[in-house]
mmCIF file of C-alpha atoms in Angstrom:
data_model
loop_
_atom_site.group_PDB
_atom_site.id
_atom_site.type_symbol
_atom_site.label_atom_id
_atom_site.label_comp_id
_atom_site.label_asym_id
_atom_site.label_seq_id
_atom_site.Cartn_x
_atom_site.Cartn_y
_atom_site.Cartn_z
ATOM 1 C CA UNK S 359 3.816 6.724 -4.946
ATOM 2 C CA UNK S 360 4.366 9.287 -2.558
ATOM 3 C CA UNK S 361 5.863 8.669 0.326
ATOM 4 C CA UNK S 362 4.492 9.352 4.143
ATOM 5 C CA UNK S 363 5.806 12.485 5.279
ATOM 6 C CA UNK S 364 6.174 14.473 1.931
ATOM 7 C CA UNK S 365 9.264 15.862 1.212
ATOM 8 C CA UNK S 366 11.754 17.132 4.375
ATOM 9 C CA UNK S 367 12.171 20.476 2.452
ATOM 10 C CA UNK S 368 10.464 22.148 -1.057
ATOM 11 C CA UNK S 369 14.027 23.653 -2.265
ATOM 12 C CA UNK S 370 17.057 21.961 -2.658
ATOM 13 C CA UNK S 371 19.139 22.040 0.863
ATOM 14 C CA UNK S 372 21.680 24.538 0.407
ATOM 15 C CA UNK S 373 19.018 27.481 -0.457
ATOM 16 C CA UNK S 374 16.868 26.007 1.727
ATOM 17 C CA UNK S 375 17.188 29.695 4.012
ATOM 18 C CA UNK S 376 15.596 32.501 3.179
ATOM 19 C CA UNK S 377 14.888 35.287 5.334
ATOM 20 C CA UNK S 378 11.163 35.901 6.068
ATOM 21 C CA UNK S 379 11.519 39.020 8.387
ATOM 22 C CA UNK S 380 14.251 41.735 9.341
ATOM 23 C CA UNK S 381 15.879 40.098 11.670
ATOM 24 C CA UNK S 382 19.030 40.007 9.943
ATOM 25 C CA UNK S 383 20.033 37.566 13.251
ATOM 26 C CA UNK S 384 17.508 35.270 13.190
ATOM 27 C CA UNK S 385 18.253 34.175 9.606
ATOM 28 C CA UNK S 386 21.669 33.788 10.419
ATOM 29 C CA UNK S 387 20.864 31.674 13.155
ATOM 30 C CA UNK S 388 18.880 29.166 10.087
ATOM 31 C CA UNK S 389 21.986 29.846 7.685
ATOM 32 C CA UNK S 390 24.477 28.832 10.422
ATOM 33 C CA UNK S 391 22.566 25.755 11.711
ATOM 34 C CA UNK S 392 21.883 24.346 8.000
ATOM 35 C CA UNK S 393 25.640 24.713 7.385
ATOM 36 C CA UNK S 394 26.941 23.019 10.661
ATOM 37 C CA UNK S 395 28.702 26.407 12.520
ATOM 38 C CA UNK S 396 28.463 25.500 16.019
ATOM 39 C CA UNK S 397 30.224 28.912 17.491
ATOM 40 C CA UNK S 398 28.020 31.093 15.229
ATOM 41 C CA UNK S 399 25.149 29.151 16.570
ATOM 42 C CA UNK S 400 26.692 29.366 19.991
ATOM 43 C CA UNK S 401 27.020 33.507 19.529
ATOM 44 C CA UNK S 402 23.878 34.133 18.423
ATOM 45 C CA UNK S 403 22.006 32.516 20.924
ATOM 46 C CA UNK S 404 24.077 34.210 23.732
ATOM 47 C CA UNK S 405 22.624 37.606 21.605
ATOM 48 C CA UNK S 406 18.839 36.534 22.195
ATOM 49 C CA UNK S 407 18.532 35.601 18.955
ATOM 50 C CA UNK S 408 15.000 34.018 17.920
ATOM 51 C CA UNK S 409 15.447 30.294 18.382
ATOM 52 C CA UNK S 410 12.037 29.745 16.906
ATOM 53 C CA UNK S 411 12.366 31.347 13.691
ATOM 54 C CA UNK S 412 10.564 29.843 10.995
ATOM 55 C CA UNK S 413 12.149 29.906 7.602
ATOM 56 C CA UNK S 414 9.912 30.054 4.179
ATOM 57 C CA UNK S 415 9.154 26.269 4.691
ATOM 58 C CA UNK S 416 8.192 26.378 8.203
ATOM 59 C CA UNK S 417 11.349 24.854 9.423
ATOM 60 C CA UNK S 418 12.827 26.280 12.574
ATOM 61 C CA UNK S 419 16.778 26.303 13.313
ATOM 62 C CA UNK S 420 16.362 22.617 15.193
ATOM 63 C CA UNK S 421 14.216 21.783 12.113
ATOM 64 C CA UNK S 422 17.075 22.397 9.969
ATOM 65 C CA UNK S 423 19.725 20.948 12.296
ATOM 66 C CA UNK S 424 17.918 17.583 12.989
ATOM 67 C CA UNK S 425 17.647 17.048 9.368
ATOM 68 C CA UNK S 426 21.289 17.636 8.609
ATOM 69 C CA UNK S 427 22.126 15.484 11.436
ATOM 70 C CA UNK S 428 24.316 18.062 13.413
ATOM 71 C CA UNK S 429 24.177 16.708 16.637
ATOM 72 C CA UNK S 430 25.935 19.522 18.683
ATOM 73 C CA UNK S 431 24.112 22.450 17.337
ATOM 74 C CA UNK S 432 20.559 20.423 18.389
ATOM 75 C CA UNK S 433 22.080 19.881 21.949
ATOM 76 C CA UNK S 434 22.395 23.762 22.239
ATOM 77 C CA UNK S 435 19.093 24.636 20.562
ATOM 78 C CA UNK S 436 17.610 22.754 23.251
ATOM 79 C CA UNK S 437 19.335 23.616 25.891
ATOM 80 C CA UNK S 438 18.234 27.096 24.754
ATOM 81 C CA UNK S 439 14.915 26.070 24.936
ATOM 82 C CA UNK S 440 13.610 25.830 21.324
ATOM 83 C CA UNK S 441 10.379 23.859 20.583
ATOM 84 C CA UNK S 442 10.698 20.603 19.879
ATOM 85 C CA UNK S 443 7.109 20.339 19.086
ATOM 86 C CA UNK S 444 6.854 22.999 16.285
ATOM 87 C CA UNK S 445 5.523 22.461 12.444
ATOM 88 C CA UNK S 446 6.769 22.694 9.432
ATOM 89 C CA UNK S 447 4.283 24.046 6.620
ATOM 90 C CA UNK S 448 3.942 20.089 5.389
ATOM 91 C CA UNK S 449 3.423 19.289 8.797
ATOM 92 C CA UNK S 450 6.513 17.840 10.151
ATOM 93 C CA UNK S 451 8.059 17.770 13.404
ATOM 94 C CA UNK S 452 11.381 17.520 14.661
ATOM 95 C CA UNK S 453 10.750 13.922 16.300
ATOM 96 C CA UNK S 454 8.929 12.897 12.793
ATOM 97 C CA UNK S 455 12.105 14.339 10.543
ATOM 98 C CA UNK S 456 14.462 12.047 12.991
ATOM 99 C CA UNK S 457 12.453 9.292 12.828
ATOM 100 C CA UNK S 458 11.920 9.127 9.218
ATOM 101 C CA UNK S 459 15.548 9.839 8.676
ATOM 102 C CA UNK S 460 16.605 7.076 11.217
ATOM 103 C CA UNK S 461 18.846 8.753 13.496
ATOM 104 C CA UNK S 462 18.394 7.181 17.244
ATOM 105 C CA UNK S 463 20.684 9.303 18.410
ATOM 106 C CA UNK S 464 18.331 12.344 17.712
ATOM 107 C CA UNK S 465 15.767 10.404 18.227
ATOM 108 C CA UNK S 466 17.403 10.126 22.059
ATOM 109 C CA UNK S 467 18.136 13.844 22.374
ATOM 110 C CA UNK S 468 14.691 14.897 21.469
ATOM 111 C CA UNK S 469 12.776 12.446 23.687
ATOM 112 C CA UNK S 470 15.407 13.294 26.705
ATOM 113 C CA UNK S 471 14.718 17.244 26.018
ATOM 114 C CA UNK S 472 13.226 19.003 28.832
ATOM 115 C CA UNK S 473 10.356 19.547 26.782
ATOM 116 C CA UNK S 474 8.019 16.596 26.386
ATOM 117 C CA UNK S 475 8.047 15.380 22.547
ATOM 118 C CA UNK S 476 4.263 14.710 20.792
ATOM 119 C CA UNK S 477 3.520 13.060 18.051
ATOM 120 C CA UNK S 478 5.027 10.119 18.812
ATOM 121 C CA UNK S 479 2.744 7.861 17.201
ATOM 122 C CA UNK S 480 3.323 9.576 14.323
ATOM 123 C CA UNK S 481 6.689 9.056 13.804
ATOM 124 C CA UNK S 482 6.241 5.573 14.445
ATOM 125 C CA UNK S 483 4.460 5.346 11.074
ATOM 126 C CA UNK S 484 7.082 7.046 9.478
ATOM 127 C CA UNK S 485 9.891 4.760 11.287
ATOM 128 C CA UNK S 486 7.955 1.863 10.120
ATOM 129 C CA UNK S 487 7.388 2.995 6.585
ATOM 130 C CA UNK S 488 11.561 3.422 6.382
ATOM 131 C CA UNK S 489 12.343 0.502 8.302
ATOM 132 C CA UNK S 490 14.171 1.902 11.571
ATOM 133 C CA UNK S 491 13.479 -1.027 13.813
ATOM 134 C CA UNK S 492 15.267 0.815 16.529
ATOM 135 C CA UNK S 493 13.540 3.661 16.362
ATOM 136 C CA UNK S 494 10.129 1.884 16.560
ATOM 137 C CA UNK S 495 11.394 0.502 19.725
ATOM 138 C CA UNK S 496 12.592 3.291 20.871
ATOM 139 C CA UNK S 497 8.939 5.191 20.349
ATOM 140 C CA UNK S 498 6.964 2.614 21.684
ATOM 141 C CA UNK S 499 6.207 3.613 25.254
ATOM 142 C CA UNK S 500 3.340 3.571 27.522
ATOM 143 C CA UNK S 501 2.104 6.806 25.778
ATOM 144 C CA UNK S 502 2.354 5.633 22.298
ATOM 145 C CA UNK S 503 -0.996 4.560 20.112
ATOM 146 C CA UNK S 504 0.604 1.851 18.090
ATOM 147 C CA UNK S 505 -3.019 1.907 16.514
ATOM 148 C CA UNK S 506 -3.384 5.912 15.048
ATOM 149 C CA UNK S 507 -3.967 6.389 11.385
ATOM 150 C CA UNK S 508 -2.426 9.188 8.953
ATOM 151 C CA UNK S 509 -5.355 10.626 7.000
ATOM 152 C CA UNK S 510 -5.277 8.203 4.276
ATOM 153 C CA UNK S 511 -6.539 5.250 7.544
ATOM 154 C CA UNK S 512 -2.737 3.828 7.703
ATOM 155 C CA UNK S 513 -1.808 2.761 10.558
ATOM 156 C CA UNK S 514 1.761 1.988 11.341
ATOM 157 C CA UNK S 515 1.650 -2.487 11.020
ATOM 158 C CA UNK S 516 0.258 -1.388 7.518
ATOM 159 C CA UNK S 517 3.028 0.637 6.222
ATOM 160 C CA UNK S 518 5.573 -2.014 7.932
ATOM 161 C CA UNK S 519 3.778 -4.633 5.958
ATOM 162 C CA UNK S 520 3.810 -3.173 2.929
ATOM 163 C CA UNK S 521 7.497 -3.117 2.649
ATOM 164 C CA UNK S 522 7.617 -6.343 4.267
ATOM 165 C CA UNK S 523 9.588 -5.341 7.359
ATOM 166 C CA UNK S 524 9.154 -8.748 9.085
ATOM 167 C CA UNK S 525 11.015 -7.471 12.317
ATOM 168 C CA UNK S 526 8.969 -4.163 12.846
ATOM 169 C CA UNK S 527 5.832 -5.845 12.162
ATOM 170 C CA UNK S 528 6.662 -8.443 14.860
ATOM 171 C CA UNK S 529 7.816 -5.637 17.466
ATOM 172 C CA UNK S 530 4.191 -3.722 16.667
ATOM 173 C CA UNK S 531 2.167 -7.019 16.982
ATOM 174 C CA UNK S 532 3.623 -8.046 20.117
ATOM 175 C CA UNK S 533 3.175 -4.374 21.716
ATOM 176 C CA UNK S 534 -0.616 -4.943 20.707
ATOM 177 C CA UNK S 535 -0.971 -3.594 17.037
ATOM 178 C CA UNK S 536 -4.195 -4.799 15.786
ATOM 179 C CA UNK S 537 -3.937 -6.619 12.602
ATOM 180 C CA UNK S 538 -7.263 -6.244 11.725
ATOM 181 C CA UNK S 539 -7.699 -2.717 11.247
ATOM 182 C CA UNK S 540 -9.057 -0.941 7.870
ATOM 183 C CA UNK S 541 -7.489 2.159 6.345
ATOM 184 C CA UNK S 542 -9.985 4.088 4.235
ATOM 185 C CA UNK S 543 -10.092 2.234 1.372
ATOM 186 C CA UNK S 544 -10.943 -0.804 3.672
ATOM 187 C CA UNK S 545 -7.819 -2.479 3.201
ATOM 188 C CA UNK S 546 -6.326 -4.450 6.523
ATOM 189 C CA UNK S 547 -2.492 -5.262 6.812
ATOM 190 C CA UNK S 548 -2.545 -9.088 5.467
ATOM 191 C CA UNK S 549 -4.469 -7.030 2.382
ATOM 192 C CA UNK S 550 -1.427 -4.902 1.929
ATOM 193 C CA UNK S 551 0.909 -7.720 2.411
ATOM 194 C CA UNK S 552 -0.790 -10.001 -0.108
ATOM 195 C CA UNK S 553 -0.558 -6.792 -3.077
ATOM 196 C CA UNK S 554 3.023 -6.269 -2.265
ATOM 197 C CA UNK S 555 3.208 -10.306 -1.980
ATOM 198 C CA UNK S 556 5.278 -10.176 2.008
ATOM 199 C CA UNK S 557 5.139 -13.726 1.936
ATOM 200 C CA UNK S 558 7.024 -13.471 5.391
ATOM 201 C CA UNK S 559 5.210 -10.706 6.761
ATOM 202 C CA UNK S 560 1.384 -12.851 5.658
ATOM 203 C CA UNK S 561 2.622 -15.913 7.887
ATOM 204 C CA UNK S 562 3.063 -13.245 10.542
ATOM 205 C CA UNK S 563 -0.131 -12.038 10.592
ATOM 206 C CA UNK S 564 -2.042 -15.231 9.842
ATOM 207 C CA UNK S 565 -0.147 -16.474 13.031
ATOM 208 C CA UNK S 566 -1.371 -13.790 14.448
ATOM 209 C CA UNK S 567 -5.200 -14.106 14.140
ATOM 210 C CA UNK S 568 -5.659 -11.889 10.995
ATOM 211 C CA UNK S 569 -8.976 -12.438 9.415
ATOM 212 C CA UNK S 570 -8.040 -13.837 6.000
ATOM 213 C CA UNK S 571 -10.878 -13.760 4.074
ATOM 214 C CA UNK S 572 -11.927 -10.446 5.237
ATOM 215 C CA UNK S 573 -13.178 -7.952 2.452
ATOM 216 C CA UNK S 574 -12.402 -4.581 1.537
ATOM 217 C CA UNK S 575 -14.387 -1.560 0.174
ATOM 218 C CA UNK S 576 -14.579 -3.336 -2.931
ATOM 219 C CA UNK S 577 -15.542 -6.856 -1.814
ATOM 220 C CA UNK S 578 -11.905 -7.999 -3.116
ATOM 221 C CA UNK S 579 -10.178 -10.870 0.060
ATOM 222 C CA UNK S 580 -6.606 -10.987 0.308
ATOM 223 C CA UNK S 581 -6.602 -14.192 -1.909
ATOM 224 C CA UNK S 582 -8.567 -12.174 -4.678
ATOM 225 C CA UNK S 583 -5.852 -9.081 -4.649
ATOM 226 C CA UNK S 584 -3.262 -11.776 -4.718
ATOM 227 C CA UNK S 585 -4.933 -13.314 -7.454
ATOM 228 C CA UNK S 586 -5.318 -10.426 -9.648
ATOM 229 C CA UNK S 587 -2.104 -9.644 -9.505
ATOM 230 C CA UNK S 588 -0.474 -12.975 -10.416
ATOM 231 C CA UNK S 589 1.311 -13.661 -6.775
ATOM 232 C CA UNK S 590 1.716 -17.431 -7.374
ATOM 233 C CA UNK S 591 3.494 -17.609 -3.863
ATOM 234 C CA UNK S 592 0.934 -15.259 -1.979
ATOM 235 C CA UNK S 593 -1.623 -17.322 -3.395
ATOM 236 C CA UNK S 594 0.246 -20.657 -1.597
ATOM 237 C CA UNK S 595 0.309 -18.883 1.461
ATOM 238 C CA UNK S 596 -3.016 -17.644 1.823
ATOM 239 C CA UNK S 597 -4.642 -20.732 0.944
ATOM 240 C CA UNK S 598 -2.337 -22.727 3.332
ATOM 241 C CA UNK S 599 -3.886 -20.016 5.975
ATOM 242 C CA UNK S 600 -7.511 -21.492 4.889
ATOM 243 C CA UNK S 601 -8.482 -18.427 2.381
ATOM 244 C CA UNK S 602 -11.921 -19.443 0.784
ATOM 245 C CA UNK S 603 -11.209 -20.032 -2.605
ATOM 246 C CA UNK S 604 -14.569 -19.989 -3.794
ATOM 247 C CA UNK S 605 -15.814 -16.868 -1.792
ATOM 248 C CA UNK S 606 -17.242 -14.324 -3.831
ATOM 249 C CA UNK S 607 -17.401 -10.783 -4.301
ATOM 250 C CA UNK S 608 -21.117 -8.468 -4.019
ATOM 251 C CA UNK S 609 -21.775 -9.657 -8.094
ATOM 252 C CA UNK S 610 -20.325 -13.096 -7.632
ATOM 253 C CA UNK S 611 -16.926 -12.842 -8.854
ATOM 254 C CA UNK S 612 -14.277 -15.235 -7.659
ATOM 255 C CA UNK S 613 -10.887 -15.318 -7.113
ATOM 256 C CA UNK S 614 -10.413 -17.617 -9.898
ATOM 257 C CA UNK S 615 -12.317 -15.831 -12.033
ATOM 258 C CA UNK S 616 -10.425 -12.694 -11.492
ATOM 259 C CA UNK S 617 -7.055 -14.883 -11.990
ATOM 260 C CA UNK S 618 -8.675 -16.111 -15.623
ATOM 261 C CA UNK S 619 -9.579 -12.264 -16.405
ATOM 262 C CA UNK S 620 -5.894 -11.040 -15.689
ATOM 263 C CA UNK S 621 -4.179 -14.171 -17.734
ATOM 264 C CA UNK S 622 -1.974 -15.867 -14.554
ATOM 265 C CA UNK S 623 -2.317 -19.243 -15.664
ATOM 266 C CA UNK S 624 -0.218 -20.476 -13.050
ATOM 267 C CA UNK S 625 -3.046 -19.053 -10.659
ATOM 268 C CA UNK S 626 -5.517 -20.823 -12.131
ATOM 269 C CA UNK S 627 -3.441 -24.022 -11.968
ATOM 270 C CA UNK S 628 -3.078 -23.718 -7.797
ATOM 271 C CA UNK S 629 -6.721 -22.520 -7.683
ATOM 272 C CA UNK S 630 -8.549 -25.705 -9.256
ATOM 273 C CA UNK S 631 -6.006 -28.070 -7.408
ATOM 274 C CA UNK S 632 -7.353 -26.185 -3.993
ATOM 275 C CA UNK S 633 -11.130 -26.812 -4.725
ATOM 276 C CA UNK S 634 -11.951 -23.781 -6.909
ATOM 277 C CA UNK S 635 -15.003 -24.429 -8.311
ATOM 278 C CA UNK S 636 -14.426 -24.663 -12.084
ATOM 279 C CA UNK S 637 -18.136 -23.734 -13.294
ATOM 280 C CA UNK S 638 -19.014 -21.220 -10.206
ATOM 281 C CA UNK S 639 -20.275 -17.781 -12.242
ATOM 282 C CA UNK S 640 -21.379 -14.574 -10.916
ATOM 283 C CA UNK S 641 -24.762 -12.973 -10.996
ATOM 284 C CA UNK S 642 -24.846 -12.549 -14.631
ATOM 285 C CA UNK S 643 -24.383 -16.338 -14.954
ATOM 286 C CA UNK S 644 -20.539 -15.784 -16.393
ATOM 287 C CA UNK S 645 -18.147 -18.265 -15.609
ATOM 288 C CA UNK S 646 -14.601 -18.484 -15.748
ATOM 289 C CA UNK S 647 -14.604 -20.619 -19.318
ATOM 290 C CA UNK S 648 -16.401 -17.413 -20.480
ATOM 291 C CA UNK S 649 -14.054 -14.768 -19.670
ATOM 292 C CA UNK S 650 -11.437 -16.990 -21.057
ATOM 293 C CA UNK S 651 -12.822 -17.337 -24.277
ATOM 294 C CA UNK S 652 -13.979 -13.384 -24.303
ATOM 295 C CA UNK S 653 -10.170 -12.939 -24.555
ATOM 296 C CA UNK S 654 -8.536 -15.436 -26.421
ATOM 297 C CA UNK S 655 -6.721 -17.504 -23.423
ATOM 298 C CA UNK S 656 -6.603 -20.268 -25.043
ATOM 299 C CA UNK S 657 -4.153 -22.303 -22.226
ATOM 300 C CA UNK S 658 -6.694 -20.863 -19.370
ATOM 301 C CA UNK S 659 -9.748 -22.010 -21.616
ATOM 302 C CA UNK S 660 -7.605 -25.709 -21.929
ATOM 303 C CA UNK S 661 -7.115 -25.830 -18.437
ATOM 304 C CA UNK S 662 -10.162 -24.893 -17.187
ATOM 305 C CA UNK S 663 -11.814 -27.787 -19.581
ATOM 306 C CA UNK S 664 -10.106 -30.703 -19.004
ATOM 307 C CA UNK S 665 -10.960 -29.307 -14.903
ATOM 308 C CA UNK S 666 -14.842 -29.991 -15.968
ATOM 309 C CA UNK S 667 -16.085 -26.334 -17.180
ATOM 310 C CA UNK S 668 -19.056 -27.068 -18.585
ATOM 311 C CA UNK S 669 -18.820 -25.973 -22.335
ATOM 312 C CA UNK S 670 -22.418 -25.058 -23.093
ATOM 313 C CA UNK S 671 -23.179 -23.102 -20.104
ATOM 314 C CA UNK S 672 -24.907 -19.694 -21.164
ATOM 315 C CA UNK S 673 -24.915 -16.658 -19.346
ATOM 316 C CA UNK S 674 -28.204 -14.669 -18.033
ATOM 317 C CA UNK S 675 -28.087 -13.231 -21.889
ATOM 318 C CA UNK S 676 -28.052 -16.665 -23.410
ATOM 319 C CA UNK S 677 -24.415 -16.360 -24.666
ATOM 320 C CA UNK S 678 -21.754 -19.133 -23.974
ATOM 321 C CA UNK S 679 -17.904 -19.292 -24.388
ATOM 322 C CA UNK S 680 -18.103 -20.157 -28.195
ATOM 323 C CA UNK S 681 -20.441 -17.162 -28.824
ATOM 324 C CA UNK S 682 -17.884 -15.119 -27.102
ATOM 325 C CA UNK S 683 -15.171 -16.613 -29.137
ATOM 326 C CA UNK S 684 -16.886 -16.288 -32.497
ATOM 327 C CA UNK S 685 -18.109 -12.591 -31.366
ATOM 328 C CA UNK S 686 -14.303 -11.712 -30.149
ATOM 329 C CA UNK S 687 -12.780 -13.733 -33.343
ATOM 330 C CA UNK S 688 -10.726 -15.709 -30.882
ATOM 331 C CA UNK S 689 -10.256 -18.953 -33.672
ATOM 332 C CA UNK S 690 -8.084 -20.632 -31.084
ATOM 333 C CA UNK S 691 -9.962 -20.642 -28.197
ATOM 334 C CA UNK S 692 -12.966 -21.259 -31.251
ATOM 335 C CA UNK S 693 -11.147 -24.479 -31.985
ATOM 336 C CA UNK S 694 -10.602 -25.692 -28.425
ATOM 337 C CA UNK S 695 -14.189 -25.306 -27.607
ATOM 338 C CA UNK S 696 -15.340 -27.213 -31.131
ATOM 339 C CA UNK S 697 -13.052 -29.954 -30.275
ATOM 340 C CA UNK S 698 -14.797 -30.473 -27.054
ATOM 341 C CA UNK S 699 -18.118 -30.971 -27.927
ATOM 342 C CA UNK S 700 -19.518 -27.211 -27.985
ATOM 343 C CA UNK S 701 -23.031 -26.562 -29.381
ATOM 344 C CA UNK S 702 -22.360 -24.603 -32.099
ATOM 345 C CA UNK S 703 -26.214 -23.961 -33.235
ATOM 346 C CA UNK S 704 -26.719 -21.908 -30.027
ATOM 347 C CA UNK S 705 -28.743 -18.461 -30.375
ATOM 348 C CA UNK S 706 -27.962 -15.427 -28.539
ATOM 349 C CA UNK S 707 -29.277 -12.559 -27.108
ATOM 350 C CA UNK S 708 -29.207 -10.219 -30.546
ATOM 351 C CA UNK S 709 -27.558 -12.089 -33.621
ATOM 352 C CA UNK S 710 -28.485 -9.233 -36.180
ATOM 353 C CA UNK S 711 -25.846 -6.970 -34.045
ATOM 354 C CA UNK S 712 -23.549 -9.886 -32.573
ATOM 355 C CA UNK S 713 -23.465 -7.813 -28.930
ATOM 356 C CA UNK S 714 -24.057 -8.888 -25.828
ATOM 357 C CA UNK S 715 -23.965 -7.209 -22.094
ATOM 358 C CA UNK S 716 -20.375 -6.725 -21.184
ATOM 359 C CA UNK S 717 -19.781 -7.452 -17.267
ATOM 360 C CA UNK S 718 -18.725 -5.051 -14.857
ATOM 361 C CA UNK S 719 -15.659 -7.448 -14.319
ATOM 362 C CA UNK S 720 -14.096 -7.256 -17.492
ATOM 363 C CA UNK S 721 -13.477 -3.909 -17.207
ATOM 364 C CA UNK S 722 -12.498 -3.531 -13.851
ATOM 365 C CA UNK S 723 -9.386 -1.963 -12.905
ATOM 366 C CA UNK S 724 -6.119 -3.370 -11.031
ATOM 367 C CA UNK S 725 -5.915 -2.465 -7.264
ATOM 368 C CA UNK S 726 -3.492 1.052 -7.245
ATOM 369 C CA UNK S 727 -0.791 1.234 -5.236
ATOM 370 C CA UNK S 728 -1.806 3.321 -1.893
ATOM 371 C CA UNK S 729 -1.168 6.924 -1.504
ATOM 372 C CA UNK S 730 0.228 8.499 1.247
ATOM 373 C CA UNK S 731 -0.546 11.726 2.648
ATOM 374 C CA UNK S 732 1.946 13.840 3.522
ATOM 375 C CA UNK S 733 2.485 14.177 7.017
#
């Protein structure tokens, strides 16, 4: 995953300088304030040395010096006057590299400068990514959008949620952080929660009026992303915060089918003894007994039986569990479905070929972890 922000530098810190014009002064203004030499720093800018001087990177001399933490150097580089508000080539600014970081005390300096600090809001995503609780404090003023996205639609309560940073996302909610919000894939905050199973942080925003079976790009609910992943716990929560069980995805795919497909038995167990409804299938007429038996689960199929799946059910193709089992050589599962009461002189869709229409479900993908852009 990469993380917000991108990297604070491209080359490794100590030949991080490089000099990008002839101003032999300038780049020793860079050198000196990456190293920590206050009176060389002090020197040069009695000289009229180039405060502002970018270095291959894009980092400026109180770049460099908030990133290394040297707390006397910044106090004279903006006393000087150098811009707090300048860019790296990744995009950075001096407020963003001290709030990622974590250092209030820069933090401080910068937003006390005589020169008015921007983006802000910004660096509130990146303090709540890295889980400064001070600093998001700190940053959230009358000025501040607690709301504003990076580029990927991540807003700052998502990236808190998704490392479960219960006390951040408490501070954002209570100065007004909407826990509804989509990033681009769709995704709200109790969505990210529920993949990264926060159990903490998805009674926070349940509290909090989050919408819980709200769908993403993909149709999947909270419940369903916890599902598919096997979050036994996430799955107790959700449900306790009224999560549909049986609501259904564009082509009629249920959680519990999607808990069957990915093998978390335990899932399946919490599912059916919250009202899951055992034969529910999708709009191909697939059930959960039949995606079961497709791939050999034989304690899923056994559990989803003596729950009342009807055995003999056929899909829009004409093709039942034991078809898939026999197609699929799945004797276990075979067995189990034999033993109760299966119709075994069944005909399918093509017998001379033994295939049948595979669903879009069984080859769908896990949810990927989100990717940041670099700010």
């Amino acid at each position: 995953m990469t993380e917000p922000g991108g990297e604070l530098t491209s080359k490794d810190n100590n030949n991080l300088i490089e000099e990008n014009d002839n101003n032999n002064e300038s780049y020793a203004l860079l050198k000196a304030s990456s190293i920590g030499y206050v009176e060389i720093v002090e020197s040069l800018i009695l000289k009229g040395t180039n405060v502002n001087l970018k270095d291959n990177n894009g980092f400026t001399a109180l770049m460099i010096s908030v990133q290394k933490g040297h707390i006397e150097i910044i106090k004279r580089l903006l006393k000087t006057g150098a811009g707090v508000n300048k860019k790296s080539s990744n995009g950075l600014t001096t407020l963003m590299i001290a709030s990622r970081l974590g250092n209030l005390e820069i933090v401080e300096l910068l937003l006390n400068s005589n020169k008015k600090c921007k983006e802000g809001s910004t660096a509130l995503i990146l303090a709540s990514y890295y889980g400064h609780a001070n600093i998001v404090q700190r940053l959230i003023t009358s000025d501040t959008n607690v709301d504003l996205k990076d580029d990927q639609g991540w807003t700052a309560l998502m990236k808190a949620c998704l490392k479960g940073h219960s006390n951040i996302v408490k501070h954002l909610i209570d100065h007004g952080a909407s826990v509804n919000a989509k990033n681009n894939n769709g995704r709200t905050a109790l969505m990210i929660a529920s993949e990264y199973a926060q159990i903490t942080t998805i009674q926070q925003l349940t509290s909090s009026d989050a919408i819980v079976d709200e769908i993403d790009r993909d149709g999947l609910t909270a419940l369903m992303i916890a599902c598919q992943n096997g979050h036994v716990e996430t799955v107790e929560a959700l449900i306790k915060a009224k999560a549909d069980v049986n609501k259904a995805q564009n082509d009629g795919t249920t959680a519990l089918m999607i808990a069957v497909l990915h093998n978390h038995l335990d899932v399946v167990n919490l599912l059916l003894n919250n009202e899951a409804k055992v034969n529910q299938s999708d709009h191909c007429s697939v059930n959960a007994l039949m995606i079961a038996a497709e791939n050999g689960y034989h304690e899923i199929a056994k559990t989803l039986i003596q729950s009342g799946a009807d055995v003999n059910k056929k899909d829009c193709d004409g093709c039942s569990a034991f078809y898939r089992t026999v197609i699929y050589e799945h004797t276990e599962v075979m067995s189990l479905l034999l033993e109760n009461g299966v119709d075994v002189n069944e005909k399918c869709c093509d017998p001379k070929i033994r295939t049948f229409k595979r669903r879009k479900l069984c080859t769908s993908p896990k949810p990927k972890e989100p990717t940041f852009c670099q700010l």
